[in-house]
mmCIF file of C-alpha atoms and ligand atoms in Angstrom:
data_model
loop_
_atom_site.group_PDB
_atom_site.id
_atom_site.type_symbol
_atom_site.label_atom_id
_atom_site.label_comp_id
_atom_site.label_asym_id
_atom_site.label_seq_id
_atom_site.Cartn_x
_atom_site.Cartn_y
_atom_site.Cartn_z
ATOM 1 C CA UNK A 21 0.645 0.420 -22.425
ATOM 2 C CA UNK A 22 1.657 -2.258 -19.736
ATOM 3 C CA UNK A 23 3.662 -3.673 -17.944
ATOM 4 C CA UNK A 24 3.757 -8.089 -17.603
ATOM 5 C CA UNK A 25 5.494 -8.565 -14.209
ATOM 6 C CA UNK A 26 5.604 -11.220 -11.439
ATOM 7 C CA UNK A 27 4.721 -9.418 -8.066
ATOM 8 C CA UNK A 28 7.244 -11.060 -6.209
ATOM 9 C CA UNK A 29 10.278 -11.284 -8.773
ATOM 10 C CA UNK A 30 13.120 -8.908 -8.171
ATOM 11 C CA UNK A 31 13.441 -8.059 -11.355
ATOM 12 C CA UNK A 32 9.515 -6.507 -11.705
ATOM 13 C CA UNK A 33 10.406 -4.620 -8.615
ATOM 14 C CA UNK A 34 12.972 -3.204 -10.226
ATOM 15 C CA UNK A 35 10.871 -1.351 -12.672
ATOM 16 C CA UNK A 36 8.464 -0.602 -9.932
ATOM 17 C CA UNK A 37 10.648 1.277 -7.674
ATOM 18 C CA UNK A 38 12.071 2.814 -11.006
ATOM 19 C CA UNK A 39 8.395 3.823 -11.969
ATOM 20 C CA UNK A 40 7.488 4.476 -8.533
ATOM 21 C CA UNK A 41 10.386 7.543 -8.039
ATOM 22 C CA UNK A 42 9.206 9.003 -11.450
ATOM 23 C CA UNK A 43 5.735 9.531 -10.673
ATOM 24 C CA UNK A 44 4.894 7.253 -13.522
ATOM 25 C CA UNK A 45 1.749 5.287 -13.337
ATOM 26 C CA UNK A 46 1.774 1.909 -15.441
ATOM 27 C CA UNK A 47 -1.068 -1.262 -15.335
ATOM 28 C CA UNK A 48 0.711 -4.620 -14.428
ATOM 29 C CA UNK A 49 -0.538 -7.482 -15.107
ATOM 30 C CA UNK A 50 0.563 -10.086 -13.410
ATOM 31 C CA UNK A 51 2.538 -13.210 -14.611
ATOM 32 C CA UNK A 52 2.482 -16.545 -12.531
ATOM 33 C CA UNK A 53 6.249 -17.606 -13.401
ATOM 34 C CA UNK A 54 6.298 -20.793 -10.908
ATOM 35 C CA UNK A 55 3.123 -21.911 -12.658
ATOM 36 C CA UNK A 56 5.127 -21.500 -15.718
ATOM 37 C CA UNK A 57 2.945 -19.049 -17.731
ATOM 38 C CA UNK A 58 5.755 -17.199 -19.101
ATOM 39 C CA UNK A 59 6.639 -20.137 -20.574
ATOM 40 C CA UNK A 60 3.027 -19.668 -22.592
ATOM 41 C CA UNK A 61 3.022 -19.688 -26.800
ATOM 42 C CA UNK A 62 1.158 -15.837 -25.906
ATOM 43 C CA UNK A 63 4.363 -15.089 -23.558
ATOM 44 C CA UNK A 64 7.090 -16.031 -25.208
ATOM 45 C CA UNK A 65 5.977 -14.471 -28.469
ATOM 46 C CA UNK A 66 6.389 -11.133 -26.788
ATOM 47 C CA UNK A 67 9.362 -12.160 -25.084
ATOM 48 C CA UNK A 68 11.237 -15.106 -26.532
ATOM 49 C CA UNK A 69 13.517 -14.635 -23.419
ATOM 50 C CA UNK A 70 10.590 -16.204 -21.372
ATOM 51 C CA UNK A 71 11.550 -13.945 -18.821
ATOM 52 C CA UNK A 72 9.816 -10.678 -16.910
ATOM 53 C CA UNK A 73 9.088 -7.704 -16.534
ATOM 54 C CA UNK A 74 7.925 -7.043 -20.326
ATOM 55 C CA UNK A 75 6.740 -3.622 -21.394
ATOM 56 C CA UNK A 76 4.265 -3.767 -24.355
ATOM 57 C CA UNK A 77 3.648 -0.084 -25.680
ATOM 58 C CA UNK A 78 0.304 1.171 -27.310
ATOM 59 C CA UNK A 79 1.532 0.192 -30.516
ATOM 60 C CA UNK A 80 1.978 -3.608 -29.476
ATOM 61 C CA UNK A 81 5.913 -2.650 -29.362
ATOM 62 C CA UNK A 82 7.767 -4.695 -27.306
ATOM 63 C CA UNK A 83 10.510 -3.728 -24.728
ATOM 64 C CA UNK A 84 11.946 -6.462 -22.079
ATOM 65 C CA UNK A 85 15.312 -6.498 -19.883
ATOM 66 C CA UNK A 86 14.687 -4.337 -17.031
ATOM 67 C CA UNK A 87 16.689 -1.547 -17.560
ATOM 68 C CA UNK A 88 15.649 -1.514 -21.071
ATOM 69 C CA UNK A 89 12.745 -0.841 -19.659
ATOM 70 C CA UNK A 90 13.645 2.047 -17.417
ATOM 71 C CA UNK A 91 16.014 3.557 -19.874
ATOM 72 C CA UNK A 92 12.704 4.060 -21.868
ATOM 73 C CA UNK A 93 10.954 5.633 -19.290
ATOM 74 C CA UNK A 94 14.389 8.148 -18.202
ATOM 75 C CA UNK A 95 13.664 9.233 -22.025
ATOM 76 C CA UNK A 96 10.211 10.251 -21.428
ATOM 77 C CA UNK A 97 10.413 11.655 -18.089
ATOM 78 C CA UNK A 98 13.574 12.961 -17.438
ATOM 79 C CA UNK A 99 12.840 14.352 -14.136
ATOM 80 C CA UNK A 100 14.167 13.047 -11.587
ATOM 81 C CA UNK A 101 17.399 11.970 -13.601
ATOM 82 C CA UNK A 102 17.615 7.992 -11.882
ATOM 83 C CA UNK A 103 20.616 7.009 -14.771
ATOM 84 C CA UNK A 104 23.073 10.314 -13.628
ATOM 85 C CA UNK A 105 23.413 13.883 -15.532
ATOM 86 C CA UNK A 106 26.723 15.047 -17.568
ATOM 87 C CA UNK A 107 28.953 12.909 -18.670
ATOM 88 C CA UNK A 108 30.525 11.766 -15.663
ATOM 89 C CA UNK A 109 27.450 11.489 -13.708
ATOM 90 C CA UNK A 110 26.010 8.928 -15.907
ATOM 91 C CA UNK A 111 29.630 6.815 -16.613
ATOM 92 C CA UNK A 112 29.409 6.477 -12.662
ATOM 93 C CA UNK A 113 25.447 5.622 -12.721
ATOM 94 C CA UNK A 114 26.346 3.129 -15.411
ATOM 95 C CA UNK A 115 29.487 1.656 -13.784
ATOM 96 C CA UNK A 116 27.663 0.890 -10.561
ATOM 97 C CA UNK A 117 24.679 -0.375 -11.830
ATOM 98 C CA UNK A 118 26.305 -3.291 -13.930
ATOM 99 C CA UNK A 119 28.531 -3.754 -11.101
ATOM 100 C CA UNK A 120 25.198 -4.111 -8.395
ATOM 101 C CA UNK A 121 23.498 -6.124 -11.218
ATOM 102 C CA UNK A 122 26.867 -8.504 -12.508
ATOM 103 C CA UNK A 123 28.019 -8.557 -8.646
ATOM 104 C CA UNK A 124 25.298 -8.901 -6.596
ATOM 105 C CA UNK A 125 22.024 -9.563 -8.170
ATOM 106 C CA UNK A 126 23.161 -12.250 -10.263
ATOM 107 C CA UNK A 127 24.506 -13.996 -7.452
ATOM 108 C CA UNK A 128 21.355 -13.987 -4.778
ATOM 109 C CA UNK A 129 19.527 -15.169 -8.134
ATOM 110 C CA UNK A 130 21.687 -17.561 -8.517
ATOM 111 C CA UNK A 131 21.851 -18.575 -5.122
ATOM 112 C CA UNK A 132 17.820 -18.798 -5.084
ATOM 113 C CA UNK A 133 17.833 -19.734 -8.025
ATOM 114 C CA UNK A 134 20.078 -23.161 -7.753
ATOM 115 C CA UNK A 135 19.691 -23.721 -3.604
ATOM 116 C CA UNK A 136 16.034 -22.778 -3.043
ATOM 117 C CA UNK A 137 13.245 -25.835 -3.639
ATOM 118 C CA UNK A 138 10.701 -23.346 -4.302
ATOM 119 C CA UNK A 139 12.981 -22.745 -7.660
ATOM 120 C CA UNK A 140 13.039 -25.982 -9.038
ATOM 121 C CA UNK A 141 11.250 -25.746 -11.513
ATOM 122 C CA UNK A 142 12.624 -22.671 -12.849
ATOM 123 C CA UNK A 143 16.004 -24.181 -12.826
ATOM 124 C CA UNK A 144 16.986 -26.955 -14.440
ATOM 125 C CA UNK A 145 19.118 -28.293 -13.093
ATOM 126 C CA UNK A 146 19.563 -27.123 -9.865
ATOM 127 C CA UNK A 147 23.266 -27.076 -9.331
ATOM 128 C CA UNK A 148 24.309 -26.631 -5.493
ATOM 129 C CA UNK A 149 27.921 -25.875 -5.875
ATOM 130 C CA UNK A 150 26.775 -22.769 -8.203
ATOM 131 C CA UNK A 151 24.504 -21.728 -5.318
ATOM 132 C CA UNK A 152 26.581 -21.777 -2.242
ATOM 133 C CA UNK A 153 29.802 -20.275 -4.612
ATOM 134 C CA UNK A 154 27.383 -17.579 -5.155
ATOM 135 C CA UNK A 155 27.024 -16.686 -1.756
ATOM 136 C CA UNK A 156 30.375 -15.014 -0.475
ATOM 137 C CA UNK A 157 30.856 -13.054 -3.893
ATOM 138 C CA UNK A 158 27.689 -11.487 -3.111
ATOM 139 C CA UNK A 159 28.768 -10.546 0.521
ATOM 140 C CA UNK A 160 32.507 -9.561 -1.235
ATOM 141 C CA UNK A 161 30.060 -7.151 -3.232
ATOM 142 C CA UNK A 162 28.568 -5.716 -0.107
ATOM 143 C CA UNK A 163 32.650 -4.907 1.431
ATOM 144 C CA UNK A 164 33.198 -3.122 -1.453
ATOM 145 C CA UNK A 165 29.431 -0.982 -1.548
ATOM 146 C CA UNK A 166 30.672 -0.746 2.330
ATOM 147 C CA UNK A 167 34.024 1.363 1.529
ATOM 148 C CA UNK A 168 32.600 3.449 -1.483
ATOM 149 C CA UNK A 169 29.529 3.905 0.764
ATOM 150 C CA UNK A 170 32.065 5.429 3.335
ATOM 151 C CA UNK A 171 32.703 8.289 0.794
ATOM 152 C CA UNK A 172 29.294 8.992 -0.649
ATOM 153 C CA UNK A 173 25.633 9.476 -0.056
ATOM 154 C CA UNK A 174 24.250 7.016 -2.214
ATOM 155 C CA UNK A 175 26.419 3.834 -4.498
ATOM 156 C CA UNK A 176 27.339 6.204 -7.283
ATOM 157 C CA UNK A 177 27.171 9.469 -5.923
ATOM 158 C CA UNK A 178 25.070 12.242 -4.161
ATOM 159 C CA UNK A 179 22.221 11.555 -5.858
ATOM 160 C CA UNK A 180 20.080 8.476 -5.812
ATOM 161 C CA UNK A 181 19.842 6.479 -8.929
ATOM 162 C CA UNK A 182 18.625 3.595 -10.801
ATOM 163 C CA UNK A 183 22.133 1.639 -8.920
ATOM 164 C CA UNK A 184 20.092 2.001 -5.724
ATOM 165 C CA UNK A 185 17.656 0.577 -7.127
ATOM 166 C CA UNK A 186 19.378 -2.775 -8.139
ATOM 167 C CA UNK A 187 21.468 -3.048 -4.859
ATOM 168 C CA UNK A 188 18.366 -2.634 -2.724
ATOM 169 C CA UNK A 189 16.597 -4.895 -4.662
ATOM 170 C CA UNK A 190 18.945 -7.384 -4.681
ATOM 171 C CA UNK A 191 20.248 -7.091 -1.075
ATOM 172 C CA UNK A 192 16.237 -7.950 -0.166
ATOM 173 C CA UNK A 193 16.572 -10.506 -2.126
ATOM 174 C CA UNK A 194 19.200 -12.186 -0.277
ATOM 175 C CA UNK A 195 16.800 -13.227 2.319
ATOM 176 C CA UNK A 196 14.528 -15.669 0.492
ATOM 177 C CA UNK A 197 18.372 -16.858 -1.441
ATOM 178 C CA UNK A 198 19.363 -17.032 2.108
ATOM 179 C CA UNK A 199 22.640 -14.878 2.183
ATOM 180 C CA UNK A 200 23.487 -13.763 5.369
ATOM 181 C CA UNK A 201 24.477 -9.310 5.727
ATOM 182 C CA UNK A 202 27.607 -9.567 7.363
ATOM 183 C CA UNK A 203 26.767 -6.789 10.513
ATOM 184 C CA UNK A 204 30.001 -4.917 10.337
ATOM 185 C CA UNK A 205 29.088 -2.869 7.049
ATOM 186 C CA UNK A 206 28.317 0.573 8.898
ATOM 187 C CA UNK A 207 27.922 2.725 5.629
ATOM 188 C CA UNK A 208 26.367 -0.112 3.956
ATOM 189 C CA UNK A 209 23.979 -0.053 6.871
ATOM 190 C CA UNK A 210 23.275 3.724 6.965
ATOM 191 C CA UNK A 211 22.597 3.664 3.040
ATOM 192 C CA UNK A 212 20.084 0.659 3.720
ATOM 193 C CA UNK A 213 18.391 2.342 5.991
ATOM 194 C CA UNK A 214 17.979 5.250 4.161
ATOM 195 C CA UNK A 215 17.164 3.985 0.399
ATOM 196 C CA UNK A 216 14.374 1.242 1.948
ATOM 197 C CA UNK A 217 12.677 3.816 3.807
ATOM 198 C CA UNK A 218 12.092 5.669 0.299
ATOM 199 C CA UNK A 219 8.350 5.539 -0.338
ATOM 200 C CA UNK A 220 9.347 3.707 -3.479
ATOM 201 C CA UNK A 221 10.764 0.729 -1.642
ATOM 202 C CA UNK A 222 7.108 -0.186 -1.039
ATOM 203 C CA UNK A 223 6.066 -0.199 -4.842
HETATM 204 N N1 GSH B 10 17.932 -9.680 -17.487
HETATM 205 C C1 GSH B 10 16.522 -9.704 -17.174
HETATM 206 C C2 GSH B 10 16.285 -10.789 -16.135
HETATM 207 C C3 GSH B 10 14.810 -11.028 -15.919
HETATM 208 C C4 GSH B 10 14.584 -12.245 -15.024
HETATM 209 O O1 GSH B 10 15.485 -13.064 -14.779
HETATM 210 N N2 GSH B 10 13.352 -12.354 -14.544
HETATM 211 C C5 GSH B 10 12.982 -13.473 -13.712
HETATM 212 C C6 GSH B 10 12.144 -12.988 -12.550
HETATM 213 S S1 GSH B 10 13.087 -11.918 -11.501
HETATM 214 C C7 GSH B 10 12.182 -14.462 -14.548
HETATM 215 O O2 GSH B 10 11.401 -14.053 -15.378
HETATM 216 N N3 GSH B 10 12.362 -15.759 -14.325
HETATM 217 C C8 GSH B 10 11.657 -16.778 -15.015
HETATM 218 C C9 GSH B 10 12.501 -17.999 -15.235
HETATM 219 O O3 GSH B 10 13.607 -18.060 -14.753
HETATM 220 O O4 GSH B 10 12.044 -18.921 -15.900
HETATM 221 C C10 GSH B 10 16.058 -8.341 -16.676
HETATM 222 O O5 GSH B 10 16.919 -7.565 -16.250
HETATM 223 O O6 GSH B 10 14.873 -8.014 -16.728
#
């Protein structure tokens, strides 16, 4: 088994932090996206999506999309639950994570993704208008994290889950897509704190 990844993609981090809080030990190996090797004959027959992190299992099976990827590994580790328990639990886990991955890290992608130089040559063509409309949805995301924040411990609940996961990552992402935090969030703050000083956050 391993894991394809680009070290400093959000999306790879996703799966590490996700990998990271289960205890589960994976080999990467790594994937130079801005020198365009996913865009390799060997790549993209694994992933036509020409796009990482790709999990290939023992068997040569092949599983991309990130929370594919960590729904796979919930399956076969369980413990600790990272997509919510009962029925409830998970609808909430599941609501929040498409919201912090529809509503905020699509749009400091796309704000990288269409603003940033360094992404030219993933993006083609760079549209500006797409990147700068992308940047106040994200921080409209952030109000509304801010006012469910002021209710509960973590985005969907008491307990941390794979939600956390895709809002931290994508809220450190805003830096290189250049999104500014607005500073009055106080619960978004406090849940910041707490979620990126998780040992995980390092993975
Ligand atoms: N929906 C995919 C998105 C994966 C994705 O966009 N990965 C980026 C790196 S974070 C990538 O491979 N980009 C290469 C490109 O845009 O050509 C997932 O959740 O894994």
């Amino acid at each position: 088994m391993k894991i394809l990844e680009t070290k400093t993609a959000p999306n790879p981090r996703r799966v590490r932090i996700f990998l990271a809080e289960k205890g589960i030990a994976v080999p990467y190996e790594e994937v130079d996206i801005m020198k365009g090797a996913h865009r390799e004959p060997k790549f993209t027959s694994a992933n036509p999506m020409q796009r990482v992190p790709v999990l290939i299992l023992d068997d040569g099976t092949v599983i991309s999309e990130s929370i594919a990827i960590c729904r796979y590994f919930e399956e076969t580790k369980p413990e600790p639950a990272l997509f919510g328990r009962g029925a409830l639990g998970k609808a909430m886990v599941e609501m929040w994570q498409r919201r912090m991955e529809m509503n905020l890290l699509a749009h400091a992608a796309a704000a990288f993704r269409h603003l940033h130089p360094a992404a030219a040559a993933l993006e083609v063509p760079q549209i500006k208008e797409l990147g700068e409309v992308s940047k106040p949805r994200a921080q409209e995301t952030l109000r509304i994290m801010d006012a469910a924040l002021a209710k509960t411990r973590f985005i969907a609940g008491e307990d941390f889950s794979v939600a956390d996961i895709t809002a931290l990552v994508a809220i450190d992402f805003m830096r290189p897509a250049r999104i500014a935090r607005p500073a009055d969030l106080a619960n978004l703050e406090r849940w910041y704190k707490e979620v990126s000083s998780r040992p995980s956050a390092k993975a």
